[in-house]
Coordinates of N, CA and C and ligand atoms in Angstrom, one line a residue:
M247 N 157.1 3.1 -13.1 CA 156.8 2.6 -11.8 C 156.3 3.8 -10.9
K248 N 155.3 3.5 -10.1 CA 154.8 4.5 -9.2 C 155.3 4.3 -7.8
F249 N 155.6 5.3 -7.1 CA 156.1 5.2 -5.7 C 155.1 5.9 -4.8
V250 N 155.0 5.4 -3.6 CA 154.1 6.1 -2.6 C 154.9 6.7 -1.5
L251 N 154.5 7.9 -1.1 CA 155.2 8.7 -0.1 C 154.6 8.2 1.3
A252 N 155.5 7.7 2.1 CA 155.1 7.1 3.4 C 155.0 8.2 4.5
T253 N 154.8 9.4 4.2 CA 154.8 10.5 5.2 C 153.4 11.1 5.4
A254 N 153.1 11.4 6.6 CA 151.8 12.1 6.8 C 152.0 13.6 7.1
N255 N 153.2 14.1 7.0 CA 153.5 15.5 7.3 C 153.3 16.3 6.0
P256 N 152.4 17.2 6.0 CA 152.1 17.9 4.7 C 153.3 18.8 4.2
G257 N 154.1 19.3 5.1 CA 155.3 20.1 4.7 C 156.3 19.2 4.0
K258 N 156.5 18.0 4.5 CA 157.4 17.0 3.8 C 156.8 16.6 2.5
V259 N 155.5 16.3 2.5 CA 154.8 15.8 1.3 C 155.1 16.8 0.1
K260 N 154.8 18.1 0.4 CA 155.0 19.1 -0.6 C 156.4 19.2 -1.1
E261 N 157.4 19.2 -0.2 CA 158.8 19.2 -0.7 C 159.2 18.0 -1.4
M262 N 158.7 16.8 -1.0 CA 159.1 15.6 -1.7 C 158.5 15.5 -3.0
Q263 N 157.2 16.0 -3.1 CA 156.6 16.0 -4.5 C 157.3 16.9 -5.4
E264 N 157.8 18.1 -4.9 CA 158.5 19.0 -5.8 C 159.8 18.4 -6.2
L265 N 160.6 17.9 -5.2 CA 161.9 17.3 -5.5 C 161.8 16.1 -6.4
L266 N 160.9 15.2 -6.1 CA 160.9 13.9 -6.9 C 160.3 14.2 -8.3
G267 N 159.4 15.2 -8.3 CA 158.8 15.7 -9.6 C 159.9 16.1 -10.6
E268 N 160.8 16.9 -10.0 CA 162.0 17.4 -10.8 C 162.8 16.2 -11.4
L269 N 162.8 15.2 -10.6 CA 163.6 14.0 -11.0 C 162.8 13.0 -11.8
N270 N 161.6 13.4 -12.2 CA 160.7 12.6 -13.0 C 160.3 11.3 -12.4
I271 N 160.2 11.3 -11.0 CA 159.7 10.1 -10.3 C 158.2 10.3 -10.0
D272 N 157.5 9.3 -10.4 CA 156.0 9.4 -10.3 C 155.6 9.0 -8.9
V273 N 155.0 9.9 -8.1 CA 154.6 9.6 -6.8 C 153.1 9.8 -6.5
V274 N 152.6 9.0 -5.6 CA 151.2 9.2 -5.0 C 151.4 9.4 -3.5
T275 N 150.4 10.0 -2.9 CA 150.6 10.2 -1.4 C 149.7 9.1 -0.7
R276 N 149.9 9.0 0.6 CA 149.1 8.1 1.4 C 147.7 8.5 1.3
T277 N 147.4 9.8 1.3 CA 146.0 10.3 1.2 C 145.4 9.9 -0.1
D278 N 146.2 10.0 -1.2 CA 145.6 9.5 -2.5 C 145.1 8.0 -2.4
L279 N 145.9 7.2 -1.6 CA 145.5 5.8 -1.5 C 144.6 5.5 -0.4
G280 N 144.2 6.6 0.4 CA 143.3 6.4 1.5 C 143.9 5.6 2.7
I281 N 145.2 5.7 2.8 CA 145.9 5.0 3.9 C 146.0 5.9 5.1
D282 N 145.2 5.6 6.1 CA 145.1 6.5 7.3 C 145.5 5.7 8.5
I283 N 146.8 5.4 8.7 CA 147.2 4.6 9.9 C 148.2 5.4 10.7
D284 N 148.3 5.1 12.0 CA 149.3 5.7 12.8 C 150.5 4.7 12.9
I285 N 151.7 5.2 12.6 CA 152.8 4.3 12.6 C 153.7 4.8 13.8
E286 N 153.8 3.8 14.8 CA 154.6 4.2 16.0 C 156.1 4.2 15.6
E287 N 156.7 5.3 15.9 CA 158.1 5.5 15.6 C 159.0 5.0 16.8
T288 N 159.2 3.7 16.9 CA 159.8 3.2 18.1 C 161.3 3.0 18.0
G289 N 161.9 3.4 16.8 CA 163.3 3.3 16.6 C 164.1 4.4 17.4
T290 N 165.4 4.2 17.5 CA 166.2 5.2 18.2 C 167.1 5.9 17.2
T291 N 167.0 5.5 15.9 CA 167.8 6.2 14.9 C 166.9 6.7 13.8
F292 N 167.4 7.7 13.0 CA 166.6 8.1 11.8 C 166.3 7.0 10.8
F293 N 167.4 6.2 10.7 CA 167.2 5.0 9.7 C 166.2 4.1 10.2
E294 N 166.2 3.7 11.5 CA 165.2 2.7 12.0 C 163.8 3.2 11.8
N295 N 163.6 4.5 12.1 CA 162.2 5.1 12.0 C 161.8 5.2 10.6
A296 N 162.7 5.6 9.7 CA 162.4 5.7 8.3 C 162.0 4.3 7.7
K297 N 162.7 3.3 8.1 CA 162.4 1.9 7.7 C 161.1 1.4 8.2
L298 N 160.8 1.7 9.4 CA 159.5 1.3 10.0 C 158.3 1.9 9.2
K299 N 158.5 3.2 8.9 CA 157.4 3.9 8.1 C 157.3 3.3 6.7
A300 N 158.4 3.2 6.0 CA 158.3 2.7 4.6 C 157.8 1.2 4.6
E301 N 158.2 0.4 5.5 CA 157.8 -1.0 5.5 C 156.3 -1.1 5.8
A302 N 155.8 -0.3 6.7 CA 154.4 -0.3 7.0 C 153.5 0.1 5.8
I303 N 153.9 1.1 5.1 CA 153.2 1.6 4.0 C 153.3 0.6 2.8
C304 N 154.5 0.1 2.6 CA 154.7 -0.9 1.6 C 153.9 -2.1 1.7
R305 N 153.7 -2.6 3.0 CA 152.9 -3.8 3.3 C 151.5 -3.6 2.9
I306 N 151.0 -2.4 3.1 CA 149.6 -2.1 2.8 C 149.4 -1.8 1.3
S307 N 150.3 -1.0 0.8 CA 150.1 -0.5 -0.6 C 150.6 -1.5 -1.7
K308 N 151.5 -2.4 -1.2 CA 152.2 -3.3 -2.2 C 152.9 -2.5 -3.3
M309 N 153.3 -1.3 -2.9 CA 154.0 -0.4 -3.9 C 155.4 0.0 -3.2
P310 N 156.4 0.3 -4.1 CA 157.6 0.8 -3.5 C 157.3 2.1 -2.7
S311 N 157.7 2.1 -1.4 CA 157.3 3.2 -0.5 C 158.5 4.0 0.0
I312 N 158.4 5.3 -0.2 CA 159.5 6.2 0.2 C 159.2 6.9 1.5
A313 N 160.0 6.7 2.5 CA 159.8 7.4 3.8 C 161.0 8.3 4.0
D314 N 160.7 9.4 4.8 CA 161.7 10.4 5.2 C 161.6 10.4 6.7
D315 N 162.8 10.2 7.4 CA 162.8 10.5 8.8 C 163.9 11.6 9.0
S316 N 163.5 12.6 9.7 CA 164.4 13.8 9.7 C 164.3 14.5 11.0
G317 N 165.2 15.5 11.2 CA 165.2 16.2 12.5 C 166.3 17.2 12.6
L318 N 166.2 17.9 13.7 CA 167.2 19.0 13.9 C 168.1 18.6 15.1
I319 N 169.4 18.8 14.8 CA 170.4 18.4 15.9 C 171.1 19.6 16.3
T320 N 171.1 19.9 17.6 CA 171.8 21.1 18.0 C 173.0 20.7 18.9
D321 N 174.1 21.5 18.8 CA 175.3 21.2 19.5 C 175.1 21.5 21.0
A322 N 174.6 22.7 21.2 CA 174.4 23.2 22.6 C 173.6 22.3 23.5
L323 N 172.6 21.6 22.8 CA 171.7 20.7 23.6 C 172.1 19.3 23.4
H324 N 173.3 19.1 23.1 CA 173.9 17.7 22.9 C 173.1 16.8 22.0
G325 N 172.7 17.4 20.9 CA 172.0 16.6 19.9 C 170.5 16.8 19.9
E326 N 169.9 17.3 20.9 CA 168.5 17.5 21.0 C 168.0 18.5 20.0
P327 N 166.8 18.5 19.4 CA 165.8 17.4 19.6 C 166.0 16.1 18.9
G328 N 166.9 16.1 17.8 CA 167.3 14.9 17.2 C 166.1 14.0 16.7
V329 N 166.2 12.8 17.0 CA 165.2 11.8 16.5 C 163.8 12.2 17.0
Y330 N 163.8 12.9 18.1 CA 162.5 13.3 18.7 C 162.0 14.7 18.3
S331 N 162.5 15.2 17.2 CA 162.2 16.5 16.8 C 160.6 16.8 16.7
S332 N 159.9 15.8 16.2 CA 158.5 16.1 16.0 C 157.7 16.1 17.3
S333 N 158.2 15.7 18.4 CA 157.5 15.7 19.6 C 158.2 16.5 20.7
F334 N 159.2 17.2 20.3 CA 160.0 18.0 21.3 C 159.2 19.0 22.0
G335 N 159.2 19.0 23.4 CA 158.4 19.9 24.2 C 157.0 19.5 24.5
G336 N 156.6 18.3 23.9 CA 155.3 17.8 24.1 C 154.6 17.4 22.8
E337 N 153.9 16.3 22.8 CA 153.2 15.8 21.6 C 152.3 16.8 20.9
H338 N 151.6 17.6 21.6 CA 150.5 18.4 21.0 C 150.9 19.9 20.7
L339 N 152.1 20.2 20.8 CA 152.5 21.6 20.5 C 152.4 21.9 19.0
S340 N 152.1 23.1 18.7 CA 152.1 23.5 17.3 C 153.6 23.7 16.9
A341 N 153.8 23.8 15.6 CA 155.2 24.1 15.1 C 155.7 25.4 15.7
E342 N 154.9 26.4 15.8 CA 155.3 27.7 16.4 C 155.7 27.5 17.9
E343 N 154.9 26.8 18.6 CA 155.2 26.6 20.0 C 156.4 25.8 20.2
R344 N 156.7 24.8 19.3 CA 157.9 24.0 19.4 C 159.1 24.9 19.1
C345 N 159.0 25.8 18.2 CA 160.1 26.7 17.9 C 160.4 27.6 19.2
S346 N 159.3 28.1 19.8 CA 159.5 28.9 21.0 C 160.1 28.1 22.1
Y347 N 159.7 26.9 22.2 CA 160.3 26.0 23.3 C 161.8 25.8 23.1
L348 N 162.2 25.6 21.8 CA 163.6 25.5 21.5 C 164.4 26.8 21.8
L349 N 163.8 27.9 21.4 CA 164.4 29.2 21.6 C 164.6 29.5 23.1
K350 N 163.6 29.1 23.9 CA 163.6 29.3 25.3 C 164.8 28.5 25.9
K351 N 164.8 27.2 25.5 CA 165.9 26.3 26.0 C 167.3 26.8 25.7
M352 N 167.4 27.5 24.6 CA 168.7 28.0 24.1 C 168.9 29.5 24.4
E353 N 168.0 30.1 25.2 CA 168.1 31.5 25.6 C 169.5 31.7 26.2
N354 N 170.2 32.8 25.8 CA 171.5 33.2 26.3 C 172.6 32.2 26.0
M355 N 172.4 31.2 25.2 CA 173.4 30.3 24.8 C 174.2 30.8 23.7
E356 N 175.5 30.8 23.8 CA 176.3 31.4 22.7 C 176.5 30.4 21.5
Q357 N 176.7 29.1 21.9 CA 176.9 28.1 20.9 C 175.5 27.8 20.2
R358 N 175.4 28.2 19.0 CA 174.1 28.0 18.3 C 174.1 27.2 17.0
S359 N 175.3 26.5 16.9 CA 175.4 25.6 15.7 C 174.4 24.5 15.7
A360 N 173.9 24.1 14.5 CA 173.0 23.0 14.4 C 172.9 22.5 13.0
K361 N 172.3 21.4 12.9 CA 172.1 20.9 11.5 C 170.7 20.1 11.4
F362 N 170.2 20.2 10.2 CA 169.0 19.4 9.8 C 169.6 18.1 9.2
V363 N 169.0 17.0 9.6 CA 169.4 15.7 8.9 C 168.2 15.0 8.4
C364 N 168.4 14.2 7.3 CA 167.3 13.5 6.7 C 167.8 12.1 6.2
T365 N 167.1 11.1 6.6 CA 167.3 9.8 6.0 C 166.1 9.4 5.1
I366 N 166.4 9.1 3.9 CA 165.4 8.7 3.0 C 165.6 7.2 2.8
I367 N 164.4 6.4 2.7 CA 164.5 5.0 2.4 C 163.4 4.7 1.5
C368 N 163.7 3.8 0.5 CA 162.6 3.3 -0.4 C 162.6 1.8 -0.2
V369 N 161.5 1.3 0.4 CA 161.3 -0.2 0.5 C 160.5 -0.7 -0.6
F370 N 161.0 -1.8 -1.2 CA 160.3 -2.4 -2.4 C 159.4 -3.6 -1.9
P371 N 158.4 -3.9 -2.6 CA 157.5 -5.1 -2.2 C 158.3 -6.4 -2.0
E372 N 159.4 -6.5 -2.7 CA 160.2 -7.7 -2.6 C 161.0 -7.7 -1.3
G373 N 161.1 -6.6 -0.6 CA 161.8 -6.6 0.7 C 163.1 -5.9 0.6
N374 N 163.6 -5.6 -0.6 CA 164.9 -4.9 -0.7 C 164.7 -3.4 -0.5
Y375 N 165.7 -2.7 -0.2 CA 165.5 -1.2 0.0 C 166.8 -0.4 -0.5
I376 N 166.5 0.9 -0.7 CA 167.6 1.8 -1.1 C 167.5 2.9 -0.1
T377 N 168.7 3.4 0.5 CA 168.6 4.4 1.5 C 169.7 5.5 1.2
A378 N 169.4 6.7 1.6 CA 170.4 7.8 1.4 C 170.2 8.9 2.5
N379 N 171.2 9.6 2.7 CA 171.2 10.7 3.8 C 171.6 12.0 3.2
G380 N 171.1 13.1 3.9 CA 171.5 14.4 3.6 C 171.5 15.3 4.9
E381 N 172.3 16.3 4.9 CA 172.3 17.2 6.0 C 172.5 18.7 5.5
C382 N 172.1 19.6 6.4 CA 172.2 21.0 6.1 C 172.6 21.7 7.4
T383 N 173.8 22.3 7.4 CA 174.3 22.9 8.6 C 173.9 24.4 8.7
G384 N 173.9 24.9 9.9 CA 173.5 26.3 10.1 C 173.5 26.7 11.6
V385 N 172.7 27.7 11.9 CA 172.6 28.1 13.3 C 171.2 28.4 13.7
I386 N 171.0 28.2 15.0 CA 169.6 28.5 15.6 C 169.6 30.0 15.9
T387 N 168.6 30.7 15.3 CA 168.5 32.2 15.5 C 168.0 32.5 16.9
T388 N 167.8 33.8 17.2 CA 167.3 34.1 18.6 C 165.8 34.4 18.6
G389 N 165.3 34.5 17.3 CA 163.8 34.7 17.2 C 163.4 34.2 15.9
P390 N 162.0 33.9 15.8 CA 161.5 33.3 14.6 C 161.4 34.3 13.5
K391 N 161.6 33.9 12.2 CA 161.4 34.8 11.1 C 161.0 34.0 9.9
G392 N 160.0 34.6 9.1 CA 159.6 34.0 7.8 C 158.4 33.1 8.0
S393 N 157.8 32.8 6.9 CA 156.5 32.0 6.9 C 156.5 30.8 5.9
G394 N 157.6 30.6 5.3 CA 157.7 29.5 4.3 C 158.1 28.2 5.1
G395 N 158.1 27.1 4.3 CA 158.6 25.8 4.9 C 157.6 25.3 6.0
F396 N 158.2 24.6 7.0 CA 157.4 24.1 8.1 C 158.4 23.8 9.3
G397 N 157.8 23.3 10.3 CA 158.6 22.9 11.5 C 159.5 24.0 12.0
Y398 N 160.8 23.6 12.1 CA 161.8 24.6 12.7 C 162.4 25.6 11.7
D399 N 161.8 25.6 10.5 CA 162.4 26.5 9.5 C 162.5 28.0 10.0
P400 N 161.6 28.5 10.7 CA 161.7 30.0 11.1 C 162.8 30.3 12.1
V401 N 163.4 29.2 12.7 CA 164.5 29.5 13.7 C 165.8 28.9 13.3
F402 N 165.9 28.5 12.0 CA 167.1 27.9 11.5 C 167.7 28.7 10.3
M403 N 168.9 29.2 10.5 CA 169.5 30.0 9.4 C 170.7 29.1 8.8
P404 N 170.5 28.7 7.6 CA 171.5 27.8 7.0 C 172.8 28.6 6.7
D405 N 173.9 27.9 6.8 CA 175.2 28.5 6.6 C 175.3 29.1 5.2
G406 N 175.8 30.3 5.1 CA 176.0 31.0 3.9 C 174.8 31.9 3.5
F407 N 173.8 31.9 4.4 CA 172.6 32.8 4.2 C 172.4 33.7 5.3
E408 N 171.8 34.8 5.0 CA 171.4 35.8 6.1 C 169.9 35.7 6.3
K409 N 169.3 34.7 5.9 CA 167.8 34.5 6.0 C 167.6 33.1 6.7
T410 N 166.4 33.0 7.4 CA 166.1 31.7 7.9 C 165.6 30.8 6.8
M411 N 165.5 29.6 7.1 CA 165.0 28.6 6.1 C 163.6 29.0 5.7
A412 N 162.8 29.6 6.6 CA 161.4 29.9 6.3 C 161.3 31.2 5.5
E413 N 162.4 31.9 5.3 CA 162.4 33.1 4.4 C 162.9 32.8 3.0
L414 N 163.4 31.6 2.8 CA 163.9 31.2 1.5 C 162.7 30.8 0.6
R415 N 162.8 30.9 -0.7 CA 161.8 30.4 -1.6 C 161.9 28.9 -1.6
A416 N 160.8 28.2 -1.9 CA 160.8 26.8 -1.9 C 161.9 26.2 -2.7
E417 N 162.2 26.8 -3.9 CA 163.3 26.2 -4.8 C 164.6 26.4 -4.1
E418 N 164.8 27.5 -3.4 CA 166.1 27.8 -2.7 C 166.3 26.8 -1.6
K419 N 165.2 26.5 -0.8 CA 165.3 25.6 0.3 C 165.6 24.2 -0.3
N420 N 164.9 23.8 -1.3 CA 165.1 22.4 -1.9 C 166.5 22.2 -2.4
K421 N 167.2 23.3 -2.9 CA 168.5 23.2 -3.4 C 169.5 22.9 -2.3
I422 N 169.3 23.4 -1.1 CA 170.3 23.3 0.0 C 169.9 22.4 1.1
S423 N 168.6 22.0 1.1 CA 168.1 21.3 2.3 C 168.6 19.8 2.4
H424 N 168.6 19.4 3.7 CA 168.9 18.0 4.0 C 168.0 17.0 3.2
R425 N 166.8 17.4 3.0 CA 165.8 16.5 2.2 C 166.2 16.5 0.7
G426 N 166.5 17.7 0.2 CA 166.9 17.8 -1.2 C 168.2 17.0 -1.5
K427 N 169.1 17.1 -0.6 CA 170.4 16.3 -0.8 C 170.1 14.8 -0.7
A428 N 169.4 14.4 0.3 CA 169.1 13.0 0.5 C 168.3 12.4 -0.7
L429 N 167.3 13.2 -1.2 CA 166.5 12.7 -2.3 C 167.3 12.6 -3.6
R430 N 168.2 13.6 -3.8 CA 169.1 13.5 -5.0 C 170.1 12.3 -5.0
E431 N 170.6 12.1 -3.8 CA 171.5 10.9 -3.6 C 170.7 9.6 -3.8
F432 N 169.5 9.6 -3.3 CA 168.6 8.4 -3.5 C 168.3 8.2 -5.0
Y433 N 168.1 9.2 -5.7 CA 167.8 9.1 -7.1 C 169.0 8.5 -7.9
A434 N 170.2 9.0 -7.5 CA 171.4 8.5 -8.1 C 171.6 7.0 -7.9
L435 N 171.3 6.6 -6.6 CA 171.4 5.1 -6.3 C 170.4 4.3 -7.0
L436 N 169.2 4.9 -7.1 CA 168.1 4.2 -7.8 C 168.4 3.9 -9.2
K437 N 169.0 5.0 -9.8 CA 169.4 4.9 -11.2 C 170.5 3.9 -11.4
A438 N 171.5 3.9 -10.5 CA 172.6 3.0 -10.6 C 172.1 1.5 -10.5
E439 N 171.1 1.3 -9.6 CA 170.7 0.0 -9.3 C 169.8 -0.6 -10.4
T440 N 169.0 0.3 -11.0 CA 168.0 -0.2 -12.0 C 168.5 0.1 -13.4
G441 N 169.5 0.9 -13.6 CA 169.9 1.3 -14.9 C 169.0 2.4 -15.5
S442 N 168.0 2.7 -14.8 CA 167.1 3.8 -15.3 C 166.4 4.3 -14.0
A443 N 165.5 5.3 -14.2 CA 164.8 5.8 -13.1 C 163.5 6.4 -13.5
G444 N 162.6 6.8 -12.6 CA 161.4 7.5 -12.9 C 160.4 6.6 -13.7
E445 N 159.8 7.3 -14.7 CA 158.7 6.6 -15.5 C 159.1 5.4 -16.2
S446 N 160.4 5.3 -16.6 CA 160.8 4.2 -17.4 C 161.2 2.9 -16.6
L447 N 161.1 3.1 -15.3 CA 161.4 1.9 -14.4 C 160.6 0.7 -14.7
Ligands
ITT277 P1 156.1 11.5 9.2 O1 156.7 10.6 10.3 O2 154.7 11.2 8.9 O3 157.0 11.5 8.0 P2 156.9 13.6 11.0 O4 156.7 15.1 11.0 O5 156.4 12.9 12.3 O6 156.1 13.0 9.8 P3 159.6 12.9 11.6 O7 159.3 11.9 12.7 O8 160.7 12.6 10.7 O9 158.3 13.2 10.7 O10 159.9 14.3 12.4 C1 160.7 15.3 11.8 C2 160.5 16.6 12.5 O11 161.7 17.3 12.3 C3 159.4 17.4 11.8 O12 158.1 17.2 12.4 C4 159.9 18.8 12.0 O13 159.6 19.3 13.2 C5 161.4 18.6 11.9 N1 161.9 18.8 10.5 C6 162.3 17.9 9.6 N2 162.6 18.4 8.4 C7 162.4 19.7 8.6 C8 162.5 20.8 7.7 O14 162.8 20.7 6.4 N3 162.2 22.0 8.1 C9 161.8 22.2 9.4 N4 161.6 21.3 10.3 C10 161.9 20.0 9.9

């Protein structure tokens, strides 16, 4: 069985391809299928937005569609940017500008604890779905460092590391990331539900 990735974010696509590839799950991207639509994320939770995205792509592709809705939650900013991580500070900011905006907002703040969270959902053409969550705790640094990953990676230092997420190698990030954890849990649920997974589905 082939799955389609319902994300338009190239950083996520790369990581999901790596992670699902390791699990032997056969995926195609929206670009592979020529699906070029804007999906309005009108939900107020990660789950609602992930479901909206997966359902929209499943409707068009008629294939099981895997969506990721994720974000960064900071304690000092009472959960911000949270569900609105991709537009924090303004729709048209670059990832670099968004990191600067966050650092500015947190300037001189002592409480720097934060976490990345991720909800994965796979919606099947029959209407049923499987969902899983993952999180990765850490702190917001005082300056950006590193060039790997995407989004807020240069300003997030995962617990247990002296490097930002953007300084980790892709395999290291995938091992500890919110996305890695959610996708591995998703795989376990998929396997339990179908009795098999990946190519033999
Ligand atoms: P799709 O909706 O097309 O999947 P998106 O980027 O709009 O792409 P989200 O609405 O889920 O996706 O926004 C998540 C944002 O959270 C993302 O744009 C990043 O800014 C941030 N983010 C999520 N995971 C991240 C990660 O692993 N590293 C750094 N930033 C991350």
